[in-house]
Amino acid sequence: MRKSALLTGLLLGALFTIPLIAIQFLGDQWFGAPFGPYDVFDWLARVLPGDIIVRSIEAMVELIDRFDLGETSQAASQLKKLSALGMFFGGGAVVGTALSVVLRRLNVRLTGYAQVLPGLLAGLAVGMPLVLISRDVNFSATTSPTVSAAWLLGTTLVWGAVLSWSYYRLFPQPAVAPDTAATTASAPATEPAAGPQVYAEQINRREFLVRVGGAAATFTVVGAGVGKLLQERDERQYLKRIRRNRAAAEMMPKDLPNQDDPLEPAPGTRPEYTPLEDHYRIDISLRPPEIDENEYELRIEGLVETPLRLSIDELRENYEPMDQFITLACISNPVGGSLTSTILWTGVSLRDVLADAGLQPSATHIKIMSADRFFETVALDLINEDPRVMLTYDWDGQPLLYRHGFPLRIYIPDLYGMKQPKWIESIEVIDHDEDGYWVERGWDKVARMKATSVVDVAAVDESVVGEEGETLVAIGGIAHAGARGISRVEVRVDDGDWVEAQLREPLSETTWVIWRYDWPFESGRHTFAVRCVEGDGTRQIEDTQGTFPDGASGIHRLTREL
Ligand SMILES: Nc1nc2c(c(=O)[nH]1)N[C@H]1C(S)=C(S)[C@@H](COP(=O)(O)O)O[C@H]1N2
Ligand SMILES: [Mo]
């Protein structure tokens, strides 16, 4: 009997958690309510120990790589969302099981409406933490805190009520008093009657399960289906807006600064300038914070003469704007990975803004706080020495997209993305150094981008004829060394010598460089390897190292049957 309570509880928990997820998803897409599964996941990502997080990220990136699951940041985001749903589903099933086992073991007898009470308690036990968690980590819901709390609590309470109501349908209580029932059951005289009675009960159970299963399925299909439709409509409008803005900005691609460079990238090399919608993306939250520009003010406070509050318009109008073509890379990018992109950033030099606030003598660092509770510290020396350190409000000639940090993010040359907060809310001037979000979790404190070079393509389908009539196949890719520039790229085919590739002039001193090597074609299976040299002659690290803790290094190779 105990085993059947366990299995029934598991079944009911699983059966009702799926529509709970679907309905919360619908609320999220329909009126911007928080979505429990993602909030729990984001919360865990923040509170779990750093090494667990680091290992999960590594495992995920490797999984995506090994099974070729597509562009890393998109695949990672999908995997994270799936795990979030899976975890929430598992949690719901476990609570359902526990409820059923407890009711059975304690033999809790209730009649009428009272039968939903234990479930309401279970719903409360799930819903209350959910409300607190959501309050802590959800910055994308557009409902008010009260509505958010009511929605999360309301949906989980209904879930619990249905759960315990169903339990009592499946374990109906005998009309007789418990001890009488026990004696009758053990009395041999009643045995023959037990058979058909149990049989009838099983038919009812099956019928009941089919019915609640049907109801659960209906809620799931409607919730998930309508939610999905709304989501797709939003995504379409979003992309449309990006394209419209780009057309209005009239920036791409005719006036890229290196347009006159005659060196054509090998056909199939990644775009030198990443289209905005393809820029990689890495966040600590599954949904980007949505900041209302009308209410937004950047706060500059702490050890300053005059604390400042600046709207984005004030930043745009009161300071000299500057444009920088920038290649950003994530420290979790494996050698040859897709977590790196190049786009035009526009903003204002941070030191100009800080000069207006006036620094007190004891000031040494700034602490940047973001809307998603991400944070990082930057030395004032660095900011004052390098005017390129920039508060950025535009990407690709248009206001930052939500997912890329709207309304304000920082740029710090030469460092991996983990040091560069998006969705900046405040800058506090302080008199000491502190570890940032990812540094606290074990990643390198400096996080300087390592020199890296990648073979994107062996363009065998578009071979060209060389001066002596030989067939040449263009091998090509990128090389990047933060803000340190690239002076030389070398390619090696199989066990041959390292030969120098041609370099295209980069978009700027902080972007990657496109290289190309016209290789005298030989059919067969070949491996192309690449390495690069930084602007000042420093060679890239050839030893293979994974991404943790300070970024990946090693020689990238491409093997092709030609
Ligand atoms: N507030 C905030 N800033 C952040 C992050 C974040 O999760 N929250 N991720 C960082 C990391 S790890 C990287 S690689 C870059 C990625 O920027 P992108 O998503 O616009 O490409 O943002 C950085 N800034
Ligand atoms: Mo990153």
XYZ file of C-alpha atoms and ligand atoms in Angstrom:
587
model
C 0.000 0.000 0.000
C 2.867 2.331 0.829
C 4.455 1.617 -2.521
C 1.254 2.447 -4.331
C 1.041 5.764 -2.459
C 4.570 6.494 -3.643
C 3.857 5.674 -7.256
C 0.515 7.451 -7.239
C 2.094 10.538 -5.703
C 4.847 10.484 -8.304
C 2.303 10.143 -11.070
C 0.095 12.950 -9.757
C 3.062 15.235 -9.038
C 4.393 14.725 -12.551
C 0.949 14.965 -14.116
C 0.082 18.306 -12.530
C 3.502 19.973 -12.612
C 3.511 19.971 -16.413
C 0.353 22.130 -16.725
C 1.635 24.292 -13.857
C 4.731 25.044 -15.939
C 2.623 25.607 -19.060
C 0.258 28.005 -17.310
C 3.104 29.973 -15.747
C 4.697 30.180 -19.176
C 1.448 31.524 -20.594
C 1.285 34.172 -17.850
C 4.864 35.121 -18.589
C 4.242 35.568 -22.307
C 0.805 37.075 -21.944
C 1.179 39.660 -19.222
C 4.828 39.540 -18.228
C 4.462 37.526 -15.017
C 7.536 35.787 -13.584
C 8.196 32.253 -14.795
C 8.988 29.983 -11.828
C 11.284 27.435 -13.498
C 13.650 30.097 -14.892
C 13.723 31.997 -11.625
C 14.659 28.894 -9.646
C 17.383 28.125 -12.175
C 18.790 31.675 -12.095
C 18.730 31.622 -8.320
C 20.605 28.311 -8.180
C 23.152 29.667 -10.662
C 23.849 32.486 -8.211
C 23.881 30.593 -4.910
C 25.551 27.307 -5.835
C 29.305 27.144 -5.169
C 31.507 28.517 -7.953
C 33.226 25.253 -8.834
C 29.913 23.497 -9.475
C 28.894 26.324 -11.789
C 32.291 26.309 -13.514
C 32.095 22.572 -14.072
C 28.552 22.778 -15.402
C 29.534 25.528 -17.855
C 32.504 23.500 -19.059
C 30.434 20.349 -19.406
C 27.773 22.252 -21.308
C 30.210 23.889 -23.737
C 31.847 20.518 -24.323
C 28.499 18.811 -24.901
C 27.533 21.465 -27.448
C 30.886 21.023 -29.150
C 30.853 17.242 -29.173
C 27.305 16.848 -30.438
C 27.518 19.834 -32.739
C 24.460 21.463 -31.192
C 24.979 24.718 -33.060
C 26.188 28.168 -32.153
C 27.452 27.957 -28.577
C 25.601 30.773 -26.839
C 22.260 29.884 -28.409
C 22.666 26.169 -27.739
C 23.796 26.918 -24.176
C 20.779 29.106 -23.591
C 18.473 26.338 -24.875
C 20.201 23.724 -22.725
C 19.923 25.933 -19.662
C 16.235 26.505 -20.305
C 15.654 22.785 -20.724
C 17.468 22.056 -17.458
C 15.409 24.742 -15.752
C 12.184 23.076 -16.911
C 13.520 19.637 -16.008
C 14.519 20.693 -12.519
C 11.208 22.363 -11.808
C 9.343 19.351 -13.141
C 11.457 17.025 -10.982
C 10.869 19.210 -7.936
C 7.104 19.182 -8.519
C 7.063 15.406 -8.886
C 9.038 15.002 -5.661
C 6.689 17.278 -3.705
C 3.698 15.393 -5.126
C 5.216 12.093 -4.030
C 6.027 13.405 -0.578
C 2.504 14.721 -0.113
C 0.939 11.417 -1.085
C 3.296 9.336 1.046
C 2.771 11.541 4.092
C -1.031 11.506 3.752
C -0.976 7.747 3.382
C 1.442 7.045 6.174
C -0.262 9.340 8.654
C -3.553 8.059 7.334
C -4.956 11.589 7.284
C -8.725 11.365 7.052
C -10.525 14.345 5.571
C -13.858 14.826 3.903
C -15.347 17.389 1.536
C -13.470 20.597 0.904
C -11.057 19.820 3.711
C -9.466 17.351 1.324
C -7.696 20.185 -0.485
C -6.093 21.525 2.711
C -2.930 19.382 2.738
C -2.387 20.313 -0.901
C -2.779 24.005 -0.137
C -0.087 23.601 2.493
C 2.156 21.882 -0.044
C 1.400 24.662 -2.538
C 2.311 27.229 0.071
C 5.549 25.386 0.843
C 6.493 25.586 -2.830
C 4.962 28.970 -3.605
C 6.420 31.033 -0.769
C 10.082 30.229 -1.530
C 9.278 30.720 -5.199
C 7.986 34.230 -4.502
C 11.112 35.103 -2.504
C 13.438 33.610 -5.108
C 11.681 35.446 -7.897
C 11.905 38.698 -6.010
C 15.626 38.144 -5.683
C 16.577 37.220 -9.236
C 13.809 38.193 -11.646
C 14.370 41.547 -13.328
C 12.480 40.849 -16.506
C 8.895 40.429 -15.255
C 6.767 43.464 -16.045
C 4.088 42.794 -13.432
C 4.193 44.657 -10.103
C 5.744 42.806 -7.134
C 2.288 42.192 -5.656
C 0.870 40.770 -8.885
C 4.008 38.667 -9.383
C 3.716 37.228 -5.887
C -0.020 36.626 -6.239
C 0.463 34.884 -9.575
C 3.242 32.568 -8.383
C 1.448 31.786 -5.158
C -1.961 31.440 -6.819
C -0.760 28.982 -9.451
C 1.124 26.834 -6.946
C -1.814 26.816 -4.518
C -4.159 25.595 -7.234
C -1.579 22.996 -8.190
C -1.383 21.763 -4.585
C -5.149 21.744 -4.146
C -5.683 19.676 -7.274
C -2.938 17.344 -6.136
C -4.472 16.523 -2.775
C -8.027 16.435 -4.112
C -6.867 13.829 -6.629
C -5.108 11.897 -3.917
C -8.370 11.515 -2.024
C -10.146 10.389 -5.199
C -7.552 7.641 -5.635
C -7.430 6.598 -2.000
C -11.077 6.857 -0.998
C -11.651 6.522 2.693
C -13.758 3.687 3.983
C -17.007 4.850 5.502
C -16.322 2.581 8.468
C -14.172 3.506 11.421
C -10.486 2.630 10.993
C -10.223 -0.065 13.651
C -13.382 -1.794 12.432
C -11.997 -1.728 8.937
C -8.775 -3.243 10.166
C -10.531 -6.076 11.956
C -12.866 -6.791 9.079
C -10.010 -6.802 6.638
C -8.120 -9.337 8.663
C -11.199 -11.465 9.320
C -11.127 -14.444 6.968
C -14.897 -14.272 6.552
C -14.733 -11.055 4.478
C -11.984 -12.237 2.099
C -14.191 -13.417 -0.776
C -15.987 -10.071 -0.898
C -12.691 -8.152 -1.190
C -11.948 -9.357 -4.717
C -14.688 -7.741 -6.817
C -14.655 -4.654 -4.608
C -10.974 -4.016 -5.312
C -11.589 -4.676 -8.977
C -14.361 -2.086 -9.160
C -12.131 0.412 -7.428
C -9.352 -0.119 -9.954
C -11.672 0.609 -12.850
C -12.655 3.833 -11.155
C -9.053 4.749 -10.580
C -8.177 4.175 -14.167
C -11.121 6.204 -15.322
C -10.250 8.986 -12.909
C -6.619 9.070 -14.040
C -7.659 9.190 -17.680
C -9.934 12.106 -16.903
C -7.438 14.188 -14.887
C -4.757 13.247 -17.396
C -6.942 14.656 -20.147
C -7.552 17.841 -18.199
C -3.849 18.235 -17.452
C -3.008 17.680 -21.107
C -5.559 20.290 -22.176
C -4.132 22.916 -19.844
C -0.639 22.048 -21.006
C -1.415 22.266 -24.700
C -3.369 25.508 -24.363
C -0.865 27.145 -22.007
C 2.258 26.115 -23.885
C 0.704 26.591 -27.317
C -0.700 30.082 -26.792
C 2.444 31.062 -24.850
C 4.613 29.895 -27.719
C 2.562 31.834 -30.274
C 2.887 35.010 -28.218
C 6.619 34.397 -27.843
C 7.133 33.956 -31.562
C 5.172 37.108 -32.297
C 7.413 39.049 -29.880
C 10.555 37.627 -31.434
C 9.383 38.577 -34.940
C 8.628 42.141 -33.844
C 12.008 42.335 -32.156
C 13.921 41.275 -35.261
C 11.844 43.615 -37.400
C 12.776 46.490 -35.152
C 16.477 45.607 -35.362
C 16.307 45.614 -39.168
C 14.344 48.843 -39.322
C 16.805 50.559 -37.013
C 19.732 49.276 -38.999
C 18.258 50.591 -42.221
C 17.770 53.949 -40.510
C 21.340 53.995 -39.206
C 22.673 53.371 -42.741
C 25.960 52.204 -41.355
C 26.518 48.756 -42.796
C 28.534 47.689 -44.622
C 29.605 50.324 -47.077
C 31.527 52.549 -44.731
C 33.572 50.070 -42.791
C 36.978 51.694 -42.206
C 38.964 49.007 -44.046
C 36.718 48.814 -47.105
C 39.601 49.681 -49.432
C 41.800 46.813 -48.315
C 42.155 44.630 -51.431
C 42.586 41.396 -49.466
C 39.345 39.469 -49.744
C 38.561 37.045 -46.895
C 38.609 33.382 -47.969
C 35.019 32.597 -48.989
C 33.298 31.100 -45.962
C 35.296 33.018 -43.374
C 32.956 34.323 -40.637
C 31.695 37.870 -41.309
C 34.282 40.443 -40.327
C 31.483 42.515 -38.826
C 28.957 40.454 -36.867
C 25.304 41.193 -37.670
C 23.653 42.423 -34.475
C 21.220 39.521 -34.259
C 24.130 37.069 -34.478
C 26.291 38.603 -31.755
C 27.003 35.973 -29.158
C 25.385 36.418 -25.789
C 26.239 35.279 -22.263
C 24.188 36.183 -19.198
C 23.806 34.988 -15.647
C 20.013 35.132 -16.110
C 17.834 33.244 -18.566
C 15.973 36.459 -19.358
C 17.640 39.858 -19.701
C 16.594 42.553 -17.225
C 14.186 45.000 -18.827
C 15.012 48.526 -17.725
C 12.544 51.324 -18.364
C 14.475 54.094 -20.089
C 12.068 56.762 -18.850
C 12.899 55.965 -15.267
C 16.542 55.148 -15.818
C 19.309 57.201 -14.260
C 22.906 56.123 -13.940
C 23.983 56.813 -10.362
C 27.574 57.822 -9.719
C 28.221 57.897 -6.002
C 30.650 57.009 -3.226
C 33.974 58.846 -2.941
C 33.078 61.679 -5.307
C 32.807 65.455 -4.815
C 29.355 65.572 -6.440
C 27.189 62.478 -6.766
C 25.613 62.395 -10.235
C 22.424 61.029 -11.684
C 22.487 60.889 -15.459
C 19.821 59.848 -17.907
C 20.876 58.251 -21.192
C 19.912 61.474 -22.979
C 22.202 63.448 -20.692
C 25.035 61.028 -21.413
C 24.357 61.386 -25.133
C 24.118 65.154 -25.113
C 26.614 66.302 -22.490
C 29.611 64.227 -23.524
C 31.576 63.735 -26.707
C 30.338 60.500 -28.304
C 32.859 58.035 -29.648
C 32.681 55.020 -31.941
C 34.840 51.933 -31.529
C 34.822 48.708 -33.508
C 35.276 46.054 -30.856
C 35.772 42.308 -30.735
C 34.356 40.947 -27.503
C 35.090 37.397 -26.363
C 33.824 35.309 -23.508
C 36.367 33.680 -21.219
C 34.347 30.462 -21.657
C 35.018 30.449 -25.385
C 36.973 27.354 -26.358
C 39.713 27.711 -28.984
C 37.849 28.105 -32.275
C 34.509 28.601 -30.504
C 31.692 30.971 -31.378
C 31.576 33.040 -28.171
C 33.258 36.000 -29.819
C 31.881 38.702 -32.110
C 32.739 42.077 -33.585
C 30.435 45.081 -33.739
C 30.435 48.884 -33.551
C 30.121 50.282 -30.022
C 29.194 53.909 -29.322
C 29.340 55.752 -26.029
C 31.294 58.186 -23.912
C 34.691 57.967 -22.281
C 34.198 56.971 -18.668
C 36.971 59.216 -17.392
C 35.159 62.300 -18.744
C 32.043 61.374 -16.804
C 33.975 60.615 -13.622
C 35.824 63.946 -13.960
C 32.466 65.702 -13.721
C 31.678 63.907 -10.481
C 35.143 64.772 -9.100
C 37.113 62.064 -7.308
C 38.028 62.309 -3.655
C 41.741 61.779 -2.843
C 41.227 58.334 -1.320
C 39.422 56.964 -4.408
C 41.152 54.013 -6.111
C 38.468 51.880 -7.788
C 34.923 51.926 -9.047
C 32.395 49.239 -8.360
C 29.860 48.762 -11.114
C 26.475 47.332 -10.115
C 24.094 45.881 -12.680
C 20.349 45.380 -12.715
C 20.786 41.580 -12.629
C 23.034 41.883 -9.527
C 26.125 41.259 -11.600
C 29.028 43.448 -10.499
C 32.682 44.155 -11.211
C 35.401 46.455 -9.934
C 37.696 48.525 -12.157
C 40.854 50.404 -11.109
C 40.660 54.180 -11.554
C 44.256 54.151 -12.855
C 43.139 52.039 -15.785
C 40.176 54.311 -16.505
C 42.274 57.471 -16.332
C 45.070 56.060 -18.488
C 42.829 54.701 -21.213
C 40.199 56.988 -22.757
C 38.812 53.974 -24.646
C 37.192 52.700 -21.432
C 33.688 53.623 -22.464
C 30.162 53.772 -21.117
C 28.337 52.335 -24.101
C 24.739 53.068 -25.097
C 24.666 52.076 -28.780
C 25.614 48.948 -30.650
C 25.537 48.828 -34.410
C 24.380 52.438 -34.484
C 21.237 51.838 -32.419
C 20.375 51.700 -28.723
C 21.602 48.510 -27.062
C 19.187 45.612 -27.264
C 17.771 44.412 -23.944
C 19.793 41.249 -24.180
C 23.020 43.125 -24.794
C 22.733 45.445 -21.804
C 20.192 48.172 -22.488
C 20.498 50.983 -21.600
C 24.171 51.070 -20.600
C 27.214 48.796 -20.547
C 30.949 49.324 -20.165
C 33.812 48.595 -22.506
C 37.264 47.846 -21.121
C 39.858 47.099 -23.815
C 41.794 43.848 -23.703
C 39.631 42.077 -21.122
C 37.217 39.184 -21.505
C 33.488 39.906 -21.358
C 33.207 38.706 -17.744
C 34.882 41.963 -16.620
C 32.449 44.160 -18.528
C 29.029 44.607 -16.949
C 25.896 45.176 -18.989
C 22.676 46.800 -17.639
C 24.708 49.164 -15.459
C 22.664 50.823 -12.736
C 25.289 52.461 -10.582
C 28.963 53.232 -10.269
C 30.286 53.529 -6.756
C 33.714 55.063 -6.274
C 35.567 53.163 -3.523
C 39.024 53.097 -1.917
C 39.904 49.438 -2.376
C 39.802 46.569 -4.828
C 37.049 43.952 -4.773
C 36.386 40.727 -6.654
C 33.689 40.775 -9.304
C 30.869 38.288 -9.874
C 32.864 35.697 -11.809
C 36.089 36.333 -9.905
C 34.257 35.385 -6.715
C 33.405 32.139 -8.481
C 37.001 31.282 -9.227
C 37.690 32.858 -12.624
C 40.818 34.905 -13.189
C 40.904 38.320 -11.569
C 42.588 40.061 -14.501
C 40.865 38.101 -17.298
C 43.035 39.523 -20.060
C 42.041 38.154 -23.456
C 44.519 35.589 -24.708
C 45.838 35.752 -28.253
C 43.972 33.249 -30.352
C 43.745 32.296 -34.009
C 41.160 30.187 -35.776
C 40.846 28.418 -39.138
C 37.290 29.071 -40.330
C 37.420 27.561 -43.779
C 39.270 25.725 -46.522
C 37.370 27.160 -49.473
C 37.831 24.214 -51.774
C 34.668 24.889 -53.788
C 35.951 28.276 -54.859
C 39.521 27.470 -55.798
C 41.459 29.992 -57.861
C 44.167 29.587 -60.475
C 47.611 30.777 -59.435
C 50.230 32.594 -61.555
C 51.775 29.379 -62.831
C 48.447 27.756 -63.579
C 48.326 25.836 -60.306
C 45.111 25.441 -58.328
C 44.993 27.466 -55.104
C 42.517 26.978 -52.303
C 41.991 29.850 -49.899
C 42.360 28.925 -46.237
C 41.092 31.626 -43.909
C 39.927 32.710 -40.501
C 40.540 35.206 -37.750
C 43.211 36.065 -35.208
C 42.698 38.236 -32.158
C 44.742 39.406 -29.193
C 42.483 41.782 -27.265
C 43.730 45.336 -27.780
C 47.287 44.228 -28.492
C 46.943 43.723 -32.232
C 48.131 40.959 -34.530
C 51.421 41.286 -36.427
C 51.657 37.878 -38.044
C 49.624 34.758 -38.712
C 51.161 31.444 -39.760
C 49.523 28.381 -41.269
C 50.743 24.838 -41.364
C 49.317 22.133 -43.610
C 49.754 18.620 -42.209
C 53.428 18.214 -41.230
C 54.697 20.985 -43.480
C 56.468 24.194 -42.513
C 54.706 27.144 -40.928
C 54.074 29.662 -43.683
C 52.990 33.250 -43.340
C 49.379 34.172 -44.148
C 48.198 37.492 -45.563
C 46.435 39.849 -43.170
C 43.531 42.116 -43.894
C 43.647 45.462 -42.176
C 41.402 45.115 -39.102
C 38.344 47.297 -38.448
C 40.229 48.789 -35.498
C 43.111 48.110 -33.136
C 40.716 46.249 -30.836
C 39.089 43.904 -33.346
C 40.113 40.589 -34.764
C 42.152 40.394 -37.947
C 41.034 38.404 -40.977
C 43.811 36.256 -42.439
C 44.053 34.272 -45.642
C 46.487 31.779 -47.073
C 46.258 30.607 -50.686
C 47.290 27.006 -50.470
C 48.564 25.020 -53.476
C 45.859 22.389 -53.614
C 46.574 18.700 -53.157
C 43.650 16.341 -52.899
C 43.281 14.059 -49.903
C 42.709 14.508 -46.220
C 44.474 17.534 -44.780
C 44.802 19.292 -41.488
C 45.262 23.042 -41.414
C 46.719 24.574 -38.257
C 47.107 28.254 -37.411
C 49.030 30.336 -34.913
C 49.524 34.066 -34.474
C 51.886 36.669 -33.114
C 50.747 39.711 -31.173
C 51.497 43.285 -32.201
C 54.645 43.478 -30.087
C 56.051 40.143 -31.261
C 54.714 37.971 -28.431
C 53.720 34.559 -29.781
C 50.348 33.090 -28.951
C 50.352 30.276 -26.381
C 50.525 26.980 -28.277
C 49.960 24.730 -25.267
C 46.408 23.535 -25.029
C 44.495 24.722 -21.971
C 40.754 24.720 -21.250
C 38.765 27.833 -20.516
C 38.947 27.755 -16.708
C 40.264 29.818 -14.987
C 41.794 32.378 -17.359
C 40.672 31.551 -20.889
C 41.502 28.821 -23.392
C 44.732 28.556 -25.353
C 46.124 26.211 -27.981
C 46.496 25.715 -31.693
C 43.289 25.560 -33.689
C 43.084 22.963 -36.455
C 40.652 22.183 -39.219
C 40.702 18.780 -40.905
C 39.035 18.288 -44.282
C 38.762 15.572 -46.877
C 39.438 17.475 -50.100
N 25.153 42.544 -15.915
C 25.782 41.579 -16.583
N 26.821 41.910 -17.341
C 27.503 40.960 -18.027
C 27.141 39.604 -17.912
C 26.023 39.278 -17.112
O 25.592 38.115 -16.999
N 25.373 40.285 -16.456
N 27.868 38.654 -18.587
C 29.244 39.023 -18.939
C 29.896 38.066 -19.801
S 30.461 36.641 -19.068
C 30.129 38.320 -21.121
S 31.035 37.244 -22.070
C 29.581 39.537 -21.774
C 28.727 39.128 -22.954
O 28.128 40.246 -23.564
P 27.039 39.980 -24.691
O 26.052 38.999 -24.137
O 26.418 41.287 -25.010
O 27.774 39.399 -25.870
O 28.781 40.302 -20.891
C 29.294 40.398 -19.580
N 28.537 41.344 -18.813
Mo 31.634 35.504 -20.613
